[in-house]
mmCIF file of C-alpha atoms (C1' of nucleotides) in Angstrom:
data_model
loop_
_atom_site.group_PDB
_atom_site.id
_atom_site.type_symbol
_atom_site.label_atom_id
_atom_site.label_comp_id
_atom_site.label_asym_id
_atom_site.label_seq_id
_atom_site.Cartn_x
_atom_site.Cartn_y
_atom_site.Cartn_z
ATOM 1 C CA MET A 1 97.020 40.302 207.183
ATOM 2 C CA ALA A 2 97.345 36.138 206.072
ATOM 3 C CA LYS A 3 98.708 34.392 209.626
ATOM 4 C CA ILE A 4 102.051 32.872 208.311
ATOM 5 C CA PRO A 5 102.488 29.358 209.197
ATOM 6 C CA GLY A 6 104.396 28.433 211.913
ATOM 7 C CA ASN A 7 106.100 29.500 215.189
ATOM 8 C CA PRO A 8 108.447 32.635 214.977
ATOM 9 C CA CYS A 9 111.693 32.319 214.432
ATOM 10 C CA THR A 10 113.433 30.175 216.749
ATOM 11 C CA SER A 11 114.732 27.281 215.678
ATOM 12 C CA SER A 12 112.484 25.317 215.022
ATOM 13 C CA CYS A 13 111.105 27.927 212.462
ATOM 14 C CA PRO A 14 109.753 26.215 209.263
ATOM 15 C CA ILE A 15 111.587 29.585 207.239
ATOM 16 C CA LYS A 16 114.631 28.275 209.409
ATOM 17 C CA ARG A 17 114.197 25.151 208.541
ATOM 18 C CA ALA A 18 113.939 25.484 204.877
ATOM 19 C CA MET A 19 116.597 28.229 204.447
ATOM 20 C CA ASP A 20 119.085 25.988 206.029
ATOM 21 C CA ILE A 21 118.506 23.253 203.381
ATOM 22 C CA LEU A 22 117.816 25.875 200.014
ATOM 23 C CA ASP A 23 120.718 28.638 201.383
ATOM 24 C CA GLY A 24 123.914 29.420 198.857
ATOM 25 C CA LYS A 25 124.581 31.400 196.054
ATOM 26 C CA TRP A 26 123.372 28.332 193.483
ATOM 27 C CA THR A 27 120.373 26.455 195.630
ATOM 28 C CA MET A 28 117.971 28.363 193.832
ATOM 29 C CA LEU A 29 119.184 28.675 191.356
ATOM 30 C CA ILE A 30 119.486 24.614 190.343
ATOM 31 C CA ILE A 31 116.273 23.708 191.465
ATOM 32 C CA ARG A 32 114.917 26.092 189.004
ATOM 33 C CA ASP A 33 116.483 24.493 186.456
ATOM 34 C CA LEU A 34 115.198 21.416 187.716
ATOM 35 C CA LEU A 35 111.766 22.592 187.158
ATOM 36 C CA GLY A 36 112.106 21.867 183.541
ATOM 37 C CA GLY A 37 113.390 18.518 183.838
ATOM 38 C CA LYS A 38 115.739 16.128 184.487
ATOM 39 C CA LYS A 39 119.961 17.412 183.695
ATOM 40 C CA ARG A 40 122.908 16.489 183.347
ATOM 41 C CA PHE A 41 125.931 17.884 184.836
ATOM 42 C CA GLY A 42 127.327 19.375 181.389
ATOM 43 C CA GLU A 43 123.616 21.298 181.115
ATOM 44 C CA LEU A 44 123.292 22.730 185.080
ATOM 45 C CA ARG A 45 126.795 23.732 184.422
ATOM 46 C CA TYR A 46 126.607 25.874 181.584
ATOM 47 C CA SER A 47 122.830 27.334 182.078
ATOM 48 C CA LEU A 48 124.151 28.199 185.678
ATOM 49 C CA GLU A 49 127.424 30.021 183.656
ATOM 50 C CA GLY A 50 130.051 30.730 186.559
ATOM 51 C CA VAL A 51 129.589 28.177 188.964
ATOM 52 C CA SER A 52 133.321 26.093 189.460
ATOM 53 C CA PRO A 53 132.741 22.633 189.308
ATOM 54 C CA LYS A 54 133.697 22.387 192.473
ATOM 55 C CA MET A 55 130.558 24.028 194.036
ATOM 56 C CA LEU A 56 128.557 22.310 191.696
ATOM 57 C CA THR A 57 129.044 19.396 193.071
ATOM 58 C CA GLN A 58 128.934 20.475 196.634
ATOM 59 C CA ARG A 59 124.992 21.708 196.608
ATOM 60 C CA LEU A 60 124.441 18.923 194.190
ATOM 61 C CA LYS A 61 125.970 16.227 196.489
ATOM 62 C CA GLN A 62 123.861 18.690 199.163
ATOM 63 C CA LEU A 63 120.417 18.747 197.925
ATOM 64 C CA GLU A 64 120.577 14.886 196.471
ATOM 65 C CA GLU A 65 120.630 14.322 200.758
ATOM 66 C CA GLU A 66 118.492 16.677 201.804
ATOM 67 C CA GLN A 67 116.614 14.622 199.357
ATOM 68 C CA ILE A 68 115.369 17.173 197.238
ATOM 69 C CA ILE A 69 116.527 15.862 193.786
ATOM 70 C CA ARG A 70 117.522 12.599 192.347
ATOM 71 C CA LYS A 71 120.992 11.677 190.530
ATOM 72 C CA ILE A 72 120.489 8.496 187.746
ATOM 73 C CA SER A 73 124.178 7.576 186.818
ATOM 74 C CA TYR A 74 124.433 5.240 183.854
ATOM 75 C CA PRO A 75 127.369 2.689 183.316
ATOM 76 C CA VAL A 76 128.727 3.667 179.767
ATOM 77 C CA MET A 77 131.521 5.256 178.735
ATOM 78 C CA PRO A 78 132.160 8.767 178.454
ATOM 79 C CA PRO A 79 129.746 9.215 182.010
ATOM 80 C CA LYS A 80 126.709 10.168 181.795
ATOM 81 C CA VAL A 81 124.659 11.216 184.775
ATOM 82 C CA GLU A 82 121.465 13.156 185.269
ATOM 83 C CA TYR A 83 119.594 14.888 188.360
ATOM 84 C CA GLU A 84 115.902 15.478 188.608
ATOM 85 C CA LEU A 85 114.166 16.473 191.738
ATOM 86 C CA THR A 86 112.511 14.345 193.698
ATOM 87 C CA GLU A 87 108.380 14.682 194.750
ATOM 88 C CA LYS A 88 110.292 17.497 197.867
ATOM 89 C CA GLY A 89 111.636 19.245 195.026
ATOM 90 C CA HIS A 90 109.096 20.139 193.323
ATOM 91 C CA GLN A 91 107.017 21.149 196.004
ATOM 92 C CA LEU A 92 109.493 24.019 196.023
ATOM 93 C CA ARG A 93 107.858 25.348 192.727
ATOM 94 C CA PRO A 94 104.801 27.512 194.351
ATOM 95 C CA VAL A 95 108.327 28.914 196.452
ATOM 96 C CA ILE A 96 110.790 29.127 192.743
ATOM 97 C CA GLU A 97 107.453 30.902 190.906
ATOM 98 C CA SER A 98 106.756 33.328 193.718
ATOM 99 C CA LEU A 99 110.738 34.276 193.173
ATOM 100 C CA ALA A 100 110.582 34.964 190.381
ATOM 101 C CA VAL A 101 107.624 37.389 190.266
ATOM 102 C CA TRP A 102 109.061 39.463 192.705
ATOM 103 C CA GLY A 103 112.502 39.107 190.784
ATOM 104 C CA ASN A 104 110.806 40.244 188.086
ATOM 105 C CA GLU A 105 110.285 43.335 189.620
ATOM 106 C CA LEU A 106 113.469 44.441 190.507
ATOM 107 C CA ILE A 107 114.029 45.654 186.532
ATOM 108 C CA MET B 1 103.465 22.714 184.045
ATOM 109 C CA ALA B 2 102.656 26.152 184.442
ATOM 110 C CA LYS B 3 105.164 28.328 184.023
ATOM 111 C CA ILE B 4 107.539 30.412 185.247
ATOM 112 C CA PRO B 5 108.319 34.727 184.423
ATOM 113 C CA GLY B 6 111.160 35.156 182.998
ATOM 114 C CA ASN B 7 114.202 33.694 181.264
ATOM 115 C CA PRO B 8 116.858 30.805 181.930
ATOM 116 C CA CYS B 9 119.521 30.875 184.832
ATOM 117 C CA THR B 10 121.542 33.516 183.236
ATOM 118 C CA SER B 11 122.699 36.706 184.834
ATOM 119 C CA SER B 12 119.529 37.971 184.151
ATOM 120 C CA CYS B 13 117.676 35.593 185.464
ATOM 121 C CA PRO B 14 114.562 36.648 187.793
ATOM 122 C CA ILE B 15 116.009 33.892 190.531
ATOM 123 C CA LYS B 16 119.416 34.859 190.402
ATOM 124 C CA ARG B 17 118.753 38.789 190.884
ATOM 125 C CA ALA B 18 116.608 37.752 194.009
ATOM 126 C CA MET B 19 118.564 35.429 195.672
ATOM 127 C CA ASP B 20 121.703 37.824 195.406
ATOM 128 C CA ILE B 21 119.695 39.647 196.968
ATOM 129 C CA LEU B 22 117.807 37.379 199.707
ATOM 130 C CA ASP B 23 120.443 35.030 200.254
ATOM 131 C CA GLY B 24 122.474 34.403 203.527
ATOM 132 C CA LYS B 25 121.676 32.617 207.062
ATOM 133 C CA TRP B 26 119.524 35.379 208.594
ATOM 134 C CA THR B 27 117.729 37.243 205.679
ATOM 135 C CA MET B 28 114.646 35.601 205.153
ATOM 136 C CA LEU B 29 114.272 35.229 208.925
ATOM 137 C CA ILE B 30 114.279 39.109 209.210
ATOM 138 C CA ILE B 31 112.356 39.448 206.311
ATOM 139 C CA ARG B 32 109.807 36.610 208.194
ATOM 140 C CA ASP B 33 110.234 38.871 211.447
ATOM 141 C CA LEU B 34 108.994 42.027 210.018
ATOM 142 C CA LEU B 35 106.091 41.091 208.135
ATOM 143 C CA GLY B 36 104.880 40.818 211.991
ATOM 144 C CA GLY B 37 105.170 44.162 211.808
ATOM 145 C CA LYS B 38 107.755 46.612 212.938
ATOM 146 C CA LYS B 39 110.219 45.415 214.946
ATOM 147 C CA ARG B 40 113.379 47.000 217.471
ATOM 148 C CA PHE B 41 116.897 46.557 216.679
ATOM 149 C CA GLY B 42 116.420 44.325 220.349
ATOM 150 C CA GLU B 43 113.517 42.532 219.941
ATOM 151 C CA LEU B 44 115.447 40.925 215.831
ATOM 152 C CA ARG B 45 118.478 39.731 217.542
ATOM 153 C CA TYR B 46 116.370 38.301 220.244
ATOM 154 C CA SER B 47 113.492 36.377 217.723
ATOM 155 C CA LEU B 48 117.020 35.252 215.421
ATOM 156 C CA GLU B 49 118.789 33.877 218.559
ATOM 157 C CA GLY B 50 122.059 33.420 217.614
ATOM 158 C CA VAL B 51 122.703 36.323 215.653
ATOM 159 C CA SER B 52 125.997 37.975 216.299
ATOM 160 C CA PRO B 53 125.077 42.459 216.601
ATOM 161 C CA LYS B 54 127.754 42.551 213.631
ATOM 162 C CA MET B 55 125.787 40.121 211.430
ATOM 163 C CA LEU B 56 122.613 41.420 212.177
ATOM 164 C CA THR B 57 123.702 45.104 211.918
ATOM 165 C CA GLN B 58 125.136 43.728 208.034
ATOM 166 C CA ARG B 59 122.274 42.467 207.333
ATOM 167 C CA LEU B 60 119.640 45.059 208.016
ATOM 168 C CA LYS B 61 121.796 47.525 206.508
ATOM 169 C CA GLN B 62 121.823 45.718 203.035
ATOM 170 C CA LEU B 63 118.204 45.243 203.275
ATOM 171 C CA GLU B 64 117.897 48.416 203.831
ATOM 172 C CA GLU B 65 120.105 49.374 200.512
ATOM 173 C CA GLU B 66 118.278 47.571 198.750
ATOM 174 C CA GLN B 67 115.056 49.241 199.934
ATOM 175 C CA ILE B 68 113.370 46.154 201.583
ATOM 176 C CA ILE B 69 113.342 47.381 204.307
ATOM 177 C CA ARG B 70 113.065 51.308 206.101
ATOM 178 C CA LYS B 71 114.805 52.286 209.086
ATOM 179 C CA ILE B 72 113.318 54.643 212.006
ATOM 180 C CA SER B 73 115.599 56.450 214.103
ATOM 181 C CA TYR B 74 114.215 58.282 216.904
ATOM 182 C CA PRO B 75 116.258 60.753 218.656
ATOM 183 C CA VAL B 76 115.721 59.816 222.252
ATOM 184 C CA MET B 77 118.457 58.223 224.884
ATOM 185 C CA PRO B 78 118.727 55.582 225.257
ATOM 186 C CA PRO B 79 118.146 55.183 221.235
ATOM 187 C CA LYS B 80 115.228 53.967 219.644
ATOM 188 C CA VAL B 81 115.209 52.729 216.360
ATOM 189 C CA GLU B 82 112.833 51.340 214.356
ATOM 190 C CA TYR B 83 112.175 48.497 210.967
ATOM 191 C CA GLU B 84 109.947 47.549 209.074
ATOM 192 C CA LEU B 85 109.754 46.543 205.155
ATOM 193 C CA THR B 86 108.540 48.631 202.783
ATOM 194 C CA GLU B 87 105.777 48.022 200.388
ATOM 195 C CA LYS B 88 109.159 46.101 198.099
ATOM 196 C CA GLY B 89 109.731 43.820 201.508
ATOM 197 C CA HIS B 90 106.373 43.547 201.961
ATOM 198 C CA GLN B 91 105.616 41.680 198.626
ATOM 199 C CA LEU B 92 107.643 38.954 199.777
ATOM 200 C CA ARG B 93 105.422 37.516 201.524
ATOM 201 C CA PRO B 94 104.029 35.217 199.335
ATOM 202 C CA VAL B 95 107.836 33.955 198.697
ATOM 203 C CA ILE B 96 107.732 34.015 202.472
ATOM 204 C CA GLU B 97 104.279 31.831 202.863
ATOM 205 C CA SER B 98 105.441 28.996 200.288
ATOM 206 C CA LEU B 99 108.843 28.288 202.128
ATOM 207 C CA ALA B 100 106.364 28.671 205.320
ATOM 208 C CA VAL B 101 104.344 25.555 203.878
ATOM 209 C CA TRP B 102 107.429 23.643 202.618
ATOM 210 C CA GLY B 103 109.398 24.045 205.967
ATOM 211 C CA ASN B 104 106.401 22.971 207.398
ATOM 212 C CA GLU B 105 106.012 19.869 206.201
ATOM 213 C CA LEU B 106 109.817 18.580 205.807
ATOM 214 C CA ILE B 107 109.465 17.993 210.086
ATOM 215 C "C1'" DC C 1 119.747 50.514 223.506
ATOM 216 C "C1'" DT C 2 122.163 50.326 219.586
ATOM 217 C "C1'" DG C 3 125.320 49.738 217.811
ATOM 218 C "C1'" DA C 4 130.703 49.871 215.867
ATOM 219 C "C1'" DA C 5 135.363 47.916 216.219
ATOM 220 C "C1'" DT C 6 137.921 43.676 216.750
ATOM 221 C "C1'" DC C 7 140.169 38.784 216.424
ATOM 222 C "C1'" DC C 8 138.933 34.933 214.185
ATOM 223 C "C1'" DA C 9 137.565 30.571 212.493
ATOM 224 C "C1'" DA C 10 134.700 28.218 208.847
ATOM 225 C "C1'" DT C 11 132.614 27.839 204.353
ATOM 226 C "C1'" DC C 12 132.028 29.835 200.083
ATOM 227 C "C1'" DG C 13 133.398 30.560 195.974
ATOM 228 C "C1'" DG C 14 136.597 31.027 191.525
ATOM 229 C "C1'" DA C 15 140.264 29.242 189.105
ATOM 230 C "C1'" DT C 16 142.998 25.203 187.656
ATOM 231 C "C1'" DA C 17 144.570 21.330 186.521
ATOM 232 C "C1'" DC C 18 144.030 16.359 186.372
ATOM 233 C "C1'" DT C 19 141.653 11.179 186.164
ATOM 234 C "C1'" DG C 20 138.650 7.285 184.714
ATOM 235 C "C1'" DC D 1 131.491 13.718 180.525
ATOM 236 C "C1'" DA D 2 131.204 14.113 185.448
ATOM 237 C "C1'" DG D 3 133.656 14.955 188.698
ATOM 238 C "C1'" DT D 4 138.255 15.144 191.803
ATOM 239 C "C1'" DA D 5 142.457 17.955 193.762
ATOM 240 C "C1'" DT D 6 144.319 21.469 195.204
ATOM 241 C "C1'" DC D 7 144.998 26.670 195.737
ATOM 242 C "C1'" DC D 8 143.524 30.938 197.449
ATOM 243 C "C1'" DG D 9 140.581 35.184 198.146
ATOM 244 C "C1'" DA D 10 136.326 36.692 200.013
ATOM 245 C "C1'" DT D 11 132.110 36.393 202.602
ATOM 246 C "C1'" DT D 12 129.845 35.170 206.976
ATOM 247 C "C1'" DG D 13 129.952 34.454 210.491
ATOM 248 C "C1'" DG D 14 130.343 34.123 216.023
ATOM 249 C "C1'" DA D 15 132.331 36.450 220.045
ATOM 250 C "C1'" DT D 16 133.682 39.959 222.720
ATOM 251 C "C1'" DT D 17 134.287 44.165 223.870
ATOM 252 C "C1'" DC D 18 133.307 48.721 224.052
ATOM 253 C "C1'" DA D 19 131.170 53.572 222.878
ATOM 254 C "C1'" DG D 20 127.952 56.781 222.236
#
DNA sequence: CTGAATCCAATCGGATACTG
DNA sequence: CAGTATCCGATTGGATTCAG
């Protein structure tokens, strides 16, 4: 059995740290979308189909604070805003990929 | 860029399927614990430190319904109950491992 | 020991309307 | 277009008590 890095599930457990950030219905879906490249607010809203602007804004804001995504605002009219993953965000790719593999087996 | 299996983030997205099951503050922590082998209710309650019996019961029940864990009740007094991962649950190991790697880099 | 029951607060999340 | 504001219900989660 492969050893899992880190300590047992106490408050300093790496899984706990990760999930405190990644928890939430939409978070992983946002990251998955952004792994495909920069996306605009409306694009995310569309591809997540069902998310309310409130929740999308809330999650994007939190992910930005955690420095997992970066927000790029263009000072134009009408407004144009793009979101992209930071390096820290890109490092979530293995997580998303293994999740996708598992999710695919569910059928 | 490696291709992520599955479709875009619609209702049939594998990530969405996965997160519908794995969402929640404690779920991943339970699975992480059980990757180390069978655990009793009280052991989980202890190692998760802070979880209320209500939530622990709730999550365990859901995970059992999703066939990710299996519950083993011994007809003894006082009661003894153990939880262990099913095959489907064990297949989450890559997810937990990559999460642990990521969580460790946070510091 | 393993929960079930109850009560309550906070957060999540959806729908809608509105603004710069 | 990209949000903000508001209202509301559902769910999560914690604390505590109690039962088999």
